[in-house]
PDB file of C-alpha atoms in Angstrom:
ATOM      1  CA  UNK A 286       0.000   0.000   0.000  1.00  0.00           C
ATOM      2  CA  UNK A 287       1.053   3.584  -0.590  1.00  0.00           C
ATOM      3  CA  UNK A 288       0.886   5.925   2.386  1.00  0.00           C
ATOM      4  CA  UNK A 289       1.681   9.590   2.996  1.00  0.00           C
ATOM      5  CA  UNK A 290       4.461   8.943   5.523  1.00  0.00           C
ATOM      6  CA  UNK A 291       6.950   8.833   2.701  1.00  0.00           C
ATOM      7  CA  UNK A 292       9.818   6.584   3.722  1.00  0.00           C
ATOM      8  CA  UNK A 293      12.953   6.629   1.505  1.00  0.00           C
ATOM      9  CA  UNK A 294      12.327   4.842  -1.769  1.00  0.00           C
ATOM     10  CA  UNK A 295       8.539   5.008  -1.626  1.00  0.00           C
ATOM     11  CA  UNK A 296       6.352   6.734  -4.240  1.00  0.00           C
ATOM     12  CA  UNK A 297       5.641  10.273  -3.061  1.00  0.00           C
ATOM     13  CA  UNK A 298       4.523  12.213  -6.134  1.00  0.00           C
ATOM     14  CA  UNK A 299       3.420  11.826  -9.730  1.00  0.00           C
ATOM     15  CA  UNK A 300       2.711  14.162 -12.567  1.00  0.00           C
ATOM     16  CA  UNK A 301       1.513  13.895 -16.137  1.00  0.00           C
ATOM     17  CA  UNK A 302       3.202  15.613 -19.044  1.00  0.00           C
ATOM     18  CA  UNK A 303       0.724  16.595 -21.760  1.00  0.00           C
ATOM     19  CA  UNK A 304       0.544  18.970 -24.737  1.00  0.00           C
ATOM     20  CA  UNK A 305      -2.803  20.495 -23.673  1.00  0.00           C
ATOM     21  CA  UNK A 306      -3.378  21.033 -19.959  1.00  0.00           C
ATOM     22  CA  UNK A 307      -6.996  22.131 -20.359  1.00  0.00           C
ATOM     23  CA  UNK A 308      -7.943  18.992 -22.304  1.00  0.00           C
ATOM     24  CA  UNK A 309      -6.174  16.704 -19.812  1.00  0.00           C
ATOM     25  CA  UNK A 310      -7.787  18.475 -16.867  1.00  0.00           C
ATOM     26  CA  UNK A 311     -11.208  18.016 -18.448  1.00  0.00           C
ATOM     27  CA  UNK A 312     -10.634  14.294 -19.037  1.00  0.00           C
ATOM     28  CA  UNK A 313      -9.404  13.489 -15.540  1.00  0.00           C
ATOM     29  CA  UNK A 314     -12.030  15.739 -14.004  1.00  0.00           C
ATOM     30  CA  UNK A 315     -14.724  13.722 -15.758  1.00  0.00           C
ATOM     31  CA  UNK A 316     -13.182  10.349 -14.846  1.00  0.00           C
ATOM     32  CA  UNK A 317     -12.048  10.898 -11.241  1.00  0.00           C
ATOM     33  CA  UNK A 318     -13.640  14.197 -10.240  1.00  0.00           C
ATOM     34  CA  UNK A 319     -10.270  15.938  -9.965  1.00  0.00           C
ATOM     35  CA  UNK A 320     -10.056  19.710  -9.949  1.00  0.00           C
ATOM     36  CA  UNK A 321      -6.972  21.770 -10.805  1.00  0.00           C
ATOM     37  CA  UNK A 322      -5.135  24.522  -8.948  1.00  0.00           C
ATOM     38  CA  UNK A 323      -2.012  26.249 -10.233  1.00  0.00           C
ATOM     39  CA  UNK A 324       1.285  26.358  -8.358  1.00  0.00           C
ATOM     40  CA  UNK A 325       1.904  29.715 -10.027  1.00  0.00           C
ATOM     41  CA  UNK A 326      -1.421  31.548 -10.498  1.00  0.00           C
ATOM     42  CA  UNK A 327      -1.560  33.899 -13.437  1.00  0.00           C
ATOM     43  CA  UNK A 328       1.640  32.670 -15.072  1.00  0.00           C
ATOM     44  CA  UNK A 329      -0.103  31.203 -18.099  1.00  0.00           C
ATOM     45  CA  UNK A 330      -2.236  32.725 -20.830  1.00  0.00           C
ATOM     46  CA  UNK A 331      -5.287  31.174 -19.173  1.00  0.00           C
ATOM     47  CA  UNK A 332      -4.307  32.470 -15.737  1.00  0.00           C
ATOM     48  CA  UNK A 333      -3.656  28.956 -14.469  1.00  0.00           C
ATOM     49  CA  UNK A 334       0.038  28.446 -15.228  1.00  0.00           C
ATOM     50  CA  UNK A 335       1.881  25.571 -16.880  1.00  0.00           C
ATOM     51  CA  UNK A 336       1.976  23.294 -13.829  1.00  0.00           C
ATOM     52  CA  UNK A 337      -1.282  22.495 -12.137  1.00  0.00           C
ATOM     53  CA  UNK A 338      -2.016  20.530  -8.996  1.00  0.00           C
ATOM     54  CA  UNK A 339      -4.694  17.853  -9.298  1.00  0.00           C
ATOM     55  CA  UNK A 340      -6.968  17.773  -6.281  1.00  0.00           C
ATOM     56  CA  UNK A 341      -9.711  15.541  -4.952  1.00  0.00           C
ATOM     57  CA  UNK A 342     -11.844  16.938  -2.137  1.00  0.00           C
ATOM     58  CA  UNK A 343      -9.220  19.647  -1.605  1.00  0.00           C
ATOM     59  CA  UNK A 344      -6.269  17.233  -1.276  1.00  0.00           C
ATOM     60  CA  UNK A 345      -3.562  16.917  -3.909  1.00  0.00           C
ATOM     61  CA  UNK A 346      -3.382  13.607  -5.798  1.00  0.00           C
ATOM     62  CA  UNK A 347      -0.880  14.584  -8.517  1.00  0.00           C
ATOM     63  CA  UNK A 348      -0.139  17.277 -11.059  1.00  0.00           C
ATOM     64  CA  UNK A 349      -0.292  18.201 -14.744  1.00  0.00           C
ATOM     65  CA  UNK A 350       2.556  19.847 -16.622  1.00  0.00           C
ATOM     66  CA  UNK A 351       3.492  20.812 -20.148  1.00  0.00           C
ATOM     67  CA  UNK A 352       5.697  18.410 -22.073  1.00  0.00           C
ATOM     68  CA  UNK A 353       9.150  19.970 -22.151  1.00  0.00           C
ATOM     69  CA  UNK A 354      11.564  17.265 -23.348  1.00  0.00           C
ATOM     70  CA  UNK A 355      12.096  17.004 -27.099  1.00  0.00           C
ATOM     71  CA  UNK A 356      10.455  13.870 -28.454  1.00  0.00           C
ATOM     72  CA  UNK A 357       8.694  13.119 -25.159  1.00  0.00           C
ATOM     73  CA  UNK A 358       5.339  11.364 -25.279  1.00  0.00           C
ATOM     74  CA  UNK A 359       2.494  12.029 -22.833  1.00  0.00           C
ATOM     75  CA  UNK A 360       3.073   9.815 -19.800  1.00  0.00           C
ATOM     76  CA  UNK A 361       2.777   9.705 -16.049  1.00  0.00           C
ATOM     77  CA  UNK A 362       6.024  10.274 -14.123  1.00  0.00           C
ATOM     78  CA  UNK A 363       6.422   8.548 -10.753  1.00  0.00           C
ATOM     79  CA  UNK A 364       8.625  10.237  -8.128  1.00  0.00           C
ATOM     80  CA  UNK A 365      10.307   8.325  -5.299  1.00  0.00           C
ATOM     81  CA  UNK A 366      11.227   9.943  -2.003  1.00  0.00           C
ATOM     82  CA  UNK A 367      14.859  10.413  -1.009  1.00  0.00           C
ATOM     83  CA  UNK A 368      16.458  12.171   1.972  1.00  0.00           C
ATOM     84  CA  UNK A 369      19.657  12.851  -0.005  1.00  0.00           C
ATOM     85  CA  UNK A 370      19.117  13.569  -3.680  1.00  0.00           C
ATOM     86  CA  UNK A 371      22.779  13.847  -4.715  1.00  0.00           C
ATOM     87  CA  UNK A 372      23.539  10.446  -3.198  1.00  0.00           C
ATOM     88  CA  UNK A 373      20.539   8.915  -4.993  1.00  0.00           C
ATOM     89  CA  UNK A 374      21.497  10.432  -8.345  1.00  0.00           C
ATOM     90  CA  UNK A 375      25.090   9.247  -7.926  1.00  0.00           C
ATOM     91  CA  UNK A 376      23.875   5.742  -7.036  1.00  0.00           C
ATOM     92  CA  UNK A 377      21.653   5.699 -10.129  1.00  0.00           C
ATOM     93  CA  UNK A 378      24.532   6.684 -12.396  1.00  0.00           C
ATOM     94  CA  UNK A 379      26.851   4.144 -10.777  1.00  0.00           C
ATOM     95  CA  UNK A 380      24.227   1.430 -11.355  1.00  0.00           C
ATOM     96  CA  UNK A 381      23.948   2.273 -15.075  1.00  0.00           C
ATOM     97  CA  UNK A 382      21.161   4.836 -15.090  1.00  0.00           C
ATOM     98  CA  UNK A 383      21.258   8.255 -16.722  1.00  0.00           C
ATOM     99  CA  UNK A 384      20.281  11.740 -15.578  1.00  0.00           C
ATOM    100  CA  UNK A 385      17.795  13.639 -17.710  1.00  0.00           C
ATOM    101  CA  UNK A 386      17.297  16.551 -15.325  1.00  0.00           C
ATOM    102  CA  UNK A 387      19.936  17.154 -12.628  1.00  0.00           C
ATOM    103  CA  UNK A 388      18.950  17.932  -9.050  1.00  0.00           C
ATOM    104  CA  UNK A 389      16.981  21.183  -9.108  1.00  0.00           C
ATOM    105  CA  UNK A 390      15.333  23.387  -6.498  1.00  0.00           C
ATOM    106  CA  UNK A 391      11.589  24.044  -6.334  1.00  0.00           C
ATOM    107  CA  UNK A 392      11.758  27.071  -4.037  1.00  0.00           C
ATOM    108  CA  UNK A 393      11.456  25.916  -0.427  1.00  0.00           C
ATOM    109  CA  UNK A 394       9.201  22.964  -1.339  1.00  0.00           C
ATOM    110  CA  UNK A 395      12.066  20.567  -2.143  1.00  0.00           C
ATOM    111  CA  UNK A 396      14.418  19.285  -4.832  1.00  0.00           C
ATOM    112  CA  UNK A 397      13.868  16.905  -7.721  1.00  0.00           C
ATOM    113  CA  UNK A 398      15.831  15.077 -10.409  1.00  0.00           C
ATOM    114  CA  UNK A 399      14.611  13.083 -13.400  1.00  0.00           C
ATOM    115  CA  UNK A 400      16.370   9.839 -14.272  1.00  0.00           C
ATOM    116  CA  UNK A 401      16.241   6.874 -16.657  1.00  0.00           C
ATOM    117  CA  UNK A 402      17.002   3.303 -15.642  1.00  0.00           C
ATOM    118  CA  UNK A 403      19.326   1.083 -17.750  1.00  0.00           C
ATOM    119  CA  UNK A 404      16.387  -0.502 -19.603  1.00  0.00           C
ATOM    120  CA  UNK A 405      14.964   2.906 -20.555  1.00  0.00           C
ATOM    121  CA  UNK A 406      12.177   3.492 -18.030  1.00  0.00           C
ATOM    122  CA  UNK A 407      11.925   7.071 -16.829  1.00  0.00           C
ATOM    123  CA  UNK A 408      11.329   8.012 -13.199  1.00  0.00           C
ATOM    124  CA  UNK A 409      12.076  10.879 -10.829  1.00  0.00           C
ATOM    125  CA  UNK A 410      13.189  11.453  -7.256  1.00  0.00           C
ATOM    126  CA  UNK A 411      12.036  14.050  -4.745  1.00  0.00           C
ATOM    127  CA  UNK A 412      13.865  15.326  -1.677  1.00  0.00           C
ATOM    128  CA  UNK A 413      11.217  17.065   0.401  1.00  0.00           C
ATOM    129  CA  UNK A 414      11.643  20.481   1.888  1.00  0.00           C
ATOM    130  CA  UNK A 415       8.420  22.054   3.084  1.00  0.00           C
ATOM    131  CA  UNK A 416       6.343  19.831   0.755  1.00  0.00           C
ATOM    132  CA  UNK A 417       6.479  16.062   1.416  1.00  0.00           C
ATOM    133  CA  UNK A 418       4.319  14.984  -1.545  1.00  0.00           C
ATOM    134  CA  UNK A 419       0.875  13.607  -2.289  1.00  0.00           C
ATOM    135  CA  UNK A 420      -1.845  14.452   0.203  1.00  0.00           C
ATOM    136  CA  UNK A 421      -4.307  11.656  -0.634  1.00  0.00           C
ATOM    137  CA  UNK A 422      -3.416   8.066  -1.584  1.00  0.00           C
ATOM    138  CA  UNK A 423      -4.772   4.514  -1.430  1.00  0.00           C
ATOM    139  CA  UNK A 424      -8.422   5.322  -2.034  1.00  0.00           C
ATOM    140  CA  UNK A 425     -10.897   5.979  -4.847  1.00  0.00           C
ATOM    141  CA  UNK A 426      -9.471   8.573  -7.236  1.00  0.00           C
ATOM    142  CA  UNK A 427      -5.945   8.459  -5.827  1.00  0.00           C
ATOM    143  CA  UNK A 428      -2.698   6.552  -6.310  1.00  0.00           C
ATOM    144  CA  UNK A 429      -2.712   3.078  -4.800  1.00  0.00           C
ATOM    145  CA  UNK A 430       0.084   1.209  -6.610  1.00  0.00           C
ATOM    146  CA  UNK A 431       2.753   1.708  -9.285  1.00  0.00           C
ATOM    147  CA  UNK A 432       4.024  -0.773 -11.879  1.00  0.00           C
ATOM    148  CA  UNK A 433       7.111  -1.081 -14.034  1.00  0.00           C
ATOM    149  CA  UNK A 434       6.824  -2.888 -17.368  1.00  0.00           C
ATOM    150  CA  UNK A 435      10.333  -3.673 -18.537  1.00  0.00           C
ATOM    151  CA  UNK A 436      12.407  -5.873 -20.816  1.00  0.00           C
ATOM    152  CA  UNK A 437      14.421  -7.481 -18.006  1.00  0.00           C
ATOM    153  CA  UNK A 438      12.878  -7.745 -14.549  1.00  0.00           C
ATOM    154  CA  UNK A 439      15.985  -9.138 -12.852  1.00  0.00           C
ATOM    155  CA  UNK A 440      18.186  -6.345 -14.201  1.00  0.00           C
ATOM    156  CA  UNK A 441      15.613  -3.702 -13.234  1.00  0.00           C
ATOM    157  CA  UNK A 442      15.387  -5.106  -9.718  1.00  0.00           C
ATOM    158  CA  UNK A 443      19.171  -5.007  -9.368  1.00  0.00           C
ATOM    159  CA  UNK A 444      19.217  -1.376 -10.463  1.00  0.00           C
ATOM    160  CA  UNK A 445      16.472  -0.171  -8.131  1.00  0.00           C
ATOM    161  CA  UNK A 446      17.874  -2.324  -5.347  1.00  0.00           C
ATOM    162  CA  UNK A 447      21.207  -0.532  -5.662  1.00  0.00           C
ATOM    163  CA  UNK A 448      19.578   2.891  -5.855  1.00  0.00           C
ATOM    164  CA  UNK A 449      16.841   2.554  -3.220  1.00  0.00           C
ATOM    165  CA  UNK A 450      17.463  -0.747  -1.442  1.00  0.00           C
ATOM    166  CA  UNK A 451      14.066  -2.169  -2.434  1.00  0.00           C
ATOM    167  CA  UNK A 452      13.302  -5.785  -1.631  1.00  0.00           C
ATOM    168  CA  UNK A 453      11.169  -7.995  -3.870  1.00  0.00           C
ATOM    169  CA  UNK A 454       8.712 -10.856  -3.507  1.00  0.00           C
ATOM    170  CA  UNK A 455       7.944 -12.960  -6.589  1.00  0.00           C
ATOM    171  CA  UNK A 456       4.468 -14.090  -7.547  1.00  0.00           C
ATOM    172  CA  UNK A 457       3.860 -16.475 -10.448  1.00  0.00           C
ATOM    173  CA  UNK A 458       1.127 -15.251 -12.760  1.00  0.00           C
ATOM    174  CA  UNK A 459      -1.695 -17.579 -13.866  1.00  0.00           C
ATOM    175  CA  UNK A 460      -1.168 -19.756 -16.913  1.00  0.00           C
ATOM    176  CA  UNK A 461       2.628 -19.580 -16.811  1.00  0.00           C
ATOM    177  CA  UNK A 462       2.383 -16.025 -18.132  1.00  0.00           C
ATOM    178  CA  UNK A 463       5.381 -14.792 -16.180  1.00  0.00           C
ATOM    179  CA  UNK A 464       6.553 -13.604 -12.791  1.00  0.00           C
ATOM    180  CA  UNK A 465       5.335 -10.464 -11.079  1.00  0.00           C
ATOM    181  CA  UNK A 466       7.656  -9.086  -8.406  1.00  0.00           C
ATOM    182  CA  UNK A 467       6.135  -6.950  -5.654  1.00  0.00           C
ATOM    183  CA  UNK A 468       8.532  -4.383  -4.208  1.00  0.00           C
ATOM    184  CA  UNK A 469       8.882  -2.879  -0.736  1.00  0.00           C
ATOM    185  CA  UNK A 470      11.006   0.039   0.550  1.00  0.00           C
ATOM    186  CA  UNK A 471      14.231  -0.834   2.339  1.00  0.00           C
ATOM    187  CA  UNK A 472      13.691  -2.066   5.870  1.00  0.00           C
ATOM    188  CA  UNK A 473       9.896  -1.924   5.657  1.00  0.00           C
ATOM    189  CA  UNK A 474       7.398  -4.750   6.408  1.00  0.00           C
ATOM    190  CA  UNK A 475       5.462  -6.554   3.619  1.00  0.00           C
ATOM    191  CA  UNK A 476       2.354  -4.425   4.174  1.00  0.00           C
ATOM    192  CA  UNK A 477       4.340  -1.460   2.823  1.00  0.00           C
ATOM    193  CA  UNK A 478       4.604  -3.024  -0.657  1.00  0.00           C
ATOM    194  CA  UNK A 479       3.839  -0.237  -3.091  1.00  0.00           C
ATOM    195  CA  UNK A 480       4.347  -1.616  -6.587  1.00  0.00           C
ATOM    196  CA  UNK A 481       5.321  -4.344  -8.989  1.00  0.00           C
ATOM    197  CA  UNK A 482       7.933  -5.123 -11.624  1.00  0.00           C
ATOM    198  CA  UNK A 483       7.162  -7.346 -14.605  1.00  0.00           C
ATOM    199  CA  UNK A 484       9.121  -8.331 -17.692  1.00  0.00           C
ATOM    200  CA  UNK A 485       7.088  -8.008 -20.907  1.00  0.00           C
ATOM    201  CA  UNK A 486       9.849  -8.093 -23.548  1.00  0.00           C
ATOM    202  CA  UNK A 487       7.417  -8.745 -26.390  1.00  0.00           C
ATOM    203  CA  UNK A 488       5.781  -5.370 -25.750  1.00  0.00           C
ATOM    204  CA  UNK A 489       9.050  -3.629 -26.652  1.00  0.00           C
ATOM    205  CA  UNK A 490      10.395  -5.997 -29.333  1.00  0.00           C
ATOM    206  CA  UNK A 491       9.570  -3.651 -32.207  1.00  0.00           C
ATOM    207  CA  UNK A 492      11.611  -0.843 -30.702  1.00  0.00           C
ATOM    208  CA  UNK A 493       8.650   1.523 -30.954  1.00  0.00           C
ATOM    209  CA  UNK A 494       8.213   1.767 -27.193  1.00  0.00           C
ATOM    210  CA  UNK A 495      10.453   1.728 -24.150  1.00  0.00           C
ATOM    211  CA  UNK A 496       9.966   0.295 -20.649  1.00  0.00           C
ATOM    212  CA  UNK A 497       7.854   2.507 -18.436  1.00  0.00           C
ATOM    213  CA  UNK A 498       6.226   3.068 -15.060  1.00  0.00           C
ATOM    214  CA  UNK A 499       2.494   3.588 -14.823  1.00  0.00           C
ATOM    215  CA  UNK A 500       0.155   4.475 -11.943  1.00  0.00           C
ATOM    216  CA  UNK A 501      -2.747   2.426 -10.578  1.00  0.00           C
ATOM    217  CA  UNK A 502      -5.622   4.587  -9.374  1.00  0.00           C
ATOM    218  CA  UNK A 503      -8.301   3.366  -6.990  1.00  0.00           C
ATOM    219  CA  UNK A 504     -11.968   3.271  -7.894  1.00  0.00           C
ATOM    220  CA  UNK A 505     -15.087   2.397  -5.935  1.00  0.00           C
ATOM    221  CA  UNK A 506     -16.517   0.876  -9.142  1.00  0.00           C
ATOM    222  CA  UNK A 507     -14.024  -0.128 -11.827  1.00  0.00           C
ATOM    223  CA  UNK A 508     -16.672  -0.685 -14.510  1.00  0.00           C
ATOM    224  CA  UNK A 509     -18.271   2.702 -13.925  1.00  0.00           C
ATOM    225  CA  UNK A 510     -14.875   4.449 -14.046  1.00  0.00           C
ATOM    226  CA  UNK A 511     -13.951   2.605 -17.250  1.00  0.00           C
ATOM    227  CA  UNK A 512     -17.237   3.733 -18.803  1.00  0.00           C
ATOM    228  CA  UNK A 513     -16.253   7.328 -17.967  1.00  0.00           C
ATOM    229  CA  UNK A 514     -12.826   6.781 -19.549  1.00  0.00           C
ATOM    230  CA  UNK A 515     -14.490   5.722 -22.811  1.00  0.00           C
ATOM    231  CA  UNK A 516     -17.142   8.454 -22.699  1.00  0.00           C
ATOM    232  CA  UNK A 517     -14.449  11.096 -22.167  1.00  0.00           C
ATOM    233  CA  UNK A 518     -12.278  10.109 -25.127  1.00  0.00           C
ATOM    234  CA  UNK A 519      -9.935   7.566 -23.524  1.00  0.00           C
ATOM    235  CA  UNK A 520      -9.499   3.913 -24.453  1.00  0.00           C
ATOM    236  CA  UNK A 521      -9.306   0.557 -22.707  1.00  0.00           C
ATOM    237  CA  UNK A 522      -6.652  -1.985 -23.687  1.00  0.00           C
ATOM    238  CA  UNK A 523      -7.505  -4.663 -21.110  1.00  0.00           C
ATOM    239  CA  UNK A 524     -10.492  -5.412 -18.900  1.00  0.00           C
ATOM    240  CA  UNK A 525     -12.339  -4.750 -16.794  1.00  0.00           C
ATOM    241  CA  UNK A 526     -11.545  -8.168 -15.367  1.00  0.00           C
ATOM    242  CA  UNK A 527     -11.193  -9.804 -11.989  1.00  0.00           C
ATOM    243  CA  UNK A 528      -7.747 -10.695 -10.622  1.00  0.00           C
ATOM    244  CA  UNK A 529      -7.894 -13.133  -7.707  1.00  0.00           C
ATOM    245  CA  UNK A 530      -6.732 -11.527  -4.488  1.00  0.00           C
ATOM    246  CA  UNK A 531      -6.201  -8.175  -6.213  1.00  0.00           C
ATOM    247  CA  UNK A 532      -9.580  -6.895  -7.329  1.00  0.00           C
ATOM    248  CA  UNK A 533     -11.300  -5.763 -10.512  1.00  0.00           C
ATOM    249  CA  UNK A 534      -9.060  -3.809 -12.848  1.00  0.00           C
ATOM    250  CA  UNK A 535      -8.651  -2.351 -16.311  1.00  0.00           C
ATOM    251  CA  UNK A 536      -5.687  -0.963 -18.255  1.00  0.00           C
ATOM    252  CA  UNK A 537      -6.630   2.332 -19.884  1.00  0.00           C
ATOM    253  CA  UNK A 538      -5.125   5.179 -21.866  1.00  0.00           C
ATOM    254  CA  UNK A 539      -6.167   8.807 -21.739  1.00  0.00           C
ATOM    255  CA  UNK A 540      -6.886  10.755 -24.961  1.00  0.00           C
ATOM    256  CA  UNK A 541      -3.170  11.635 -25.267  1.00  0.00           C
ATOM    257  CA  UNK A 542      -2.087   7.995 -24.938  1.00  0.00           C
ATOM    258  CA  UNK A 543      -0.782   8.068 -21.343  1.00  0.00           C
ATOM    259  CA  UNK A 544      -1.404   4.697 -19.659  1.00  0.00           C
ATOM    260  CA  UNK A 545      -3.053   4.189 -16.297  1.00  0.00           C
ATOM    261  CA  UNK A 546      -4.713   1.323 -14.474  1.00  0.00           C
ATOM    262  CA  UNK A 547      -8.060   1.549 -12.688  1.00  0.00           C
ATOM    263  CA  UNK A 548      -8.532  -0.830  -9.761  1.00  0.00           C
ATOM    264  CA  UNK A 549     -11.331  -1.636  -7.367  1.00  0.00           C
ATOM    265  CA  UNK A 550      -9.367  -3.532  -4.702  1.00  0.00           C
ATOM    266  CA  UNK A 551     -10.516  -6.876  -3.363  1.00  0.00           C
ATOM    267  CA  UNK A 552     -11.821  -6.631   0.214  1.00  0.00           C
ATOM    268  CA  UNK A 553      -8.992  -6.684   2.765  1.00  0.00           C
TER     269      UNK A 553
END
C-alpha cells in the first residue's frame, strides 16, 4: 500500500506531461472528479500556469505539466522519495542509469531530479523540503500502486535495489504467463509493498516503445470508471476483469495515450 508517511524509496509524487493542460484536466475531471489549482497563479495565458495541482476533495493527488523534453510522449512520471538527492542520483549513475534533469530546487518545497534506468524506463526522485508529496493516496481517485513494465525484470530489480534498497517478492502469474515481483522500501514490512515489476519483452520488441512506469488509481466501481474513460475520449486496452486476491481492474489510456490502471481492490 502507498501511504503519505513517505519513507525513503517510496512513491511520493506523480505528474503527467501533456501537450494540452486544459484537455487533460477536463478528461481526468470527468473520470475521477479531480479539480486543478495552479502552483503559479496567473503565469499562463489562461491564468492557471503551466503546472497544475490535481486535487480531490481539496487534497492533492498529482499534477499536470506541459511536455518539455524534445520527443517526449504524454506519460505519467512517478517520483520516489529520497532524503539525499545527490547520493541517490550518484547511485543511479553508478548502477547504469542516466540523468535527464539534474537535481533542481523548487523554491522551499524541495528538490527533484529526473532519471532513466538502464532498460529505458523514466522516473524521478524528490527530496522534500516544506512539501512532502501527495496528500491523498490509497483510495478511490488516488494513487494506490505503481508498476514497471520492462524488458528485463531481474536487471531492473538489481538497479532499483542498488539505488533505493528495495526488496522484492515474486508471484507467479496464472497460466505460466510470467513472474510479477512486488517491491517494498528498504527495511519496511510486507504491508508497505507499493508496486510491482514485470518483464514483458514482447511489448518492446519492435523498438517503438520503451519500458515505463504507470500508476494504478483506486476506484469504488471499476466498470463505472472505465465507462467514464471511454465516454471522455480515452481507451481501454484490457479489462475490466477480476484478478484473484487483487480486485477488478482495467488498463486504460487517456486521450493523449498516457497509460493508467483503474482498480477496485478486493476486500482486505
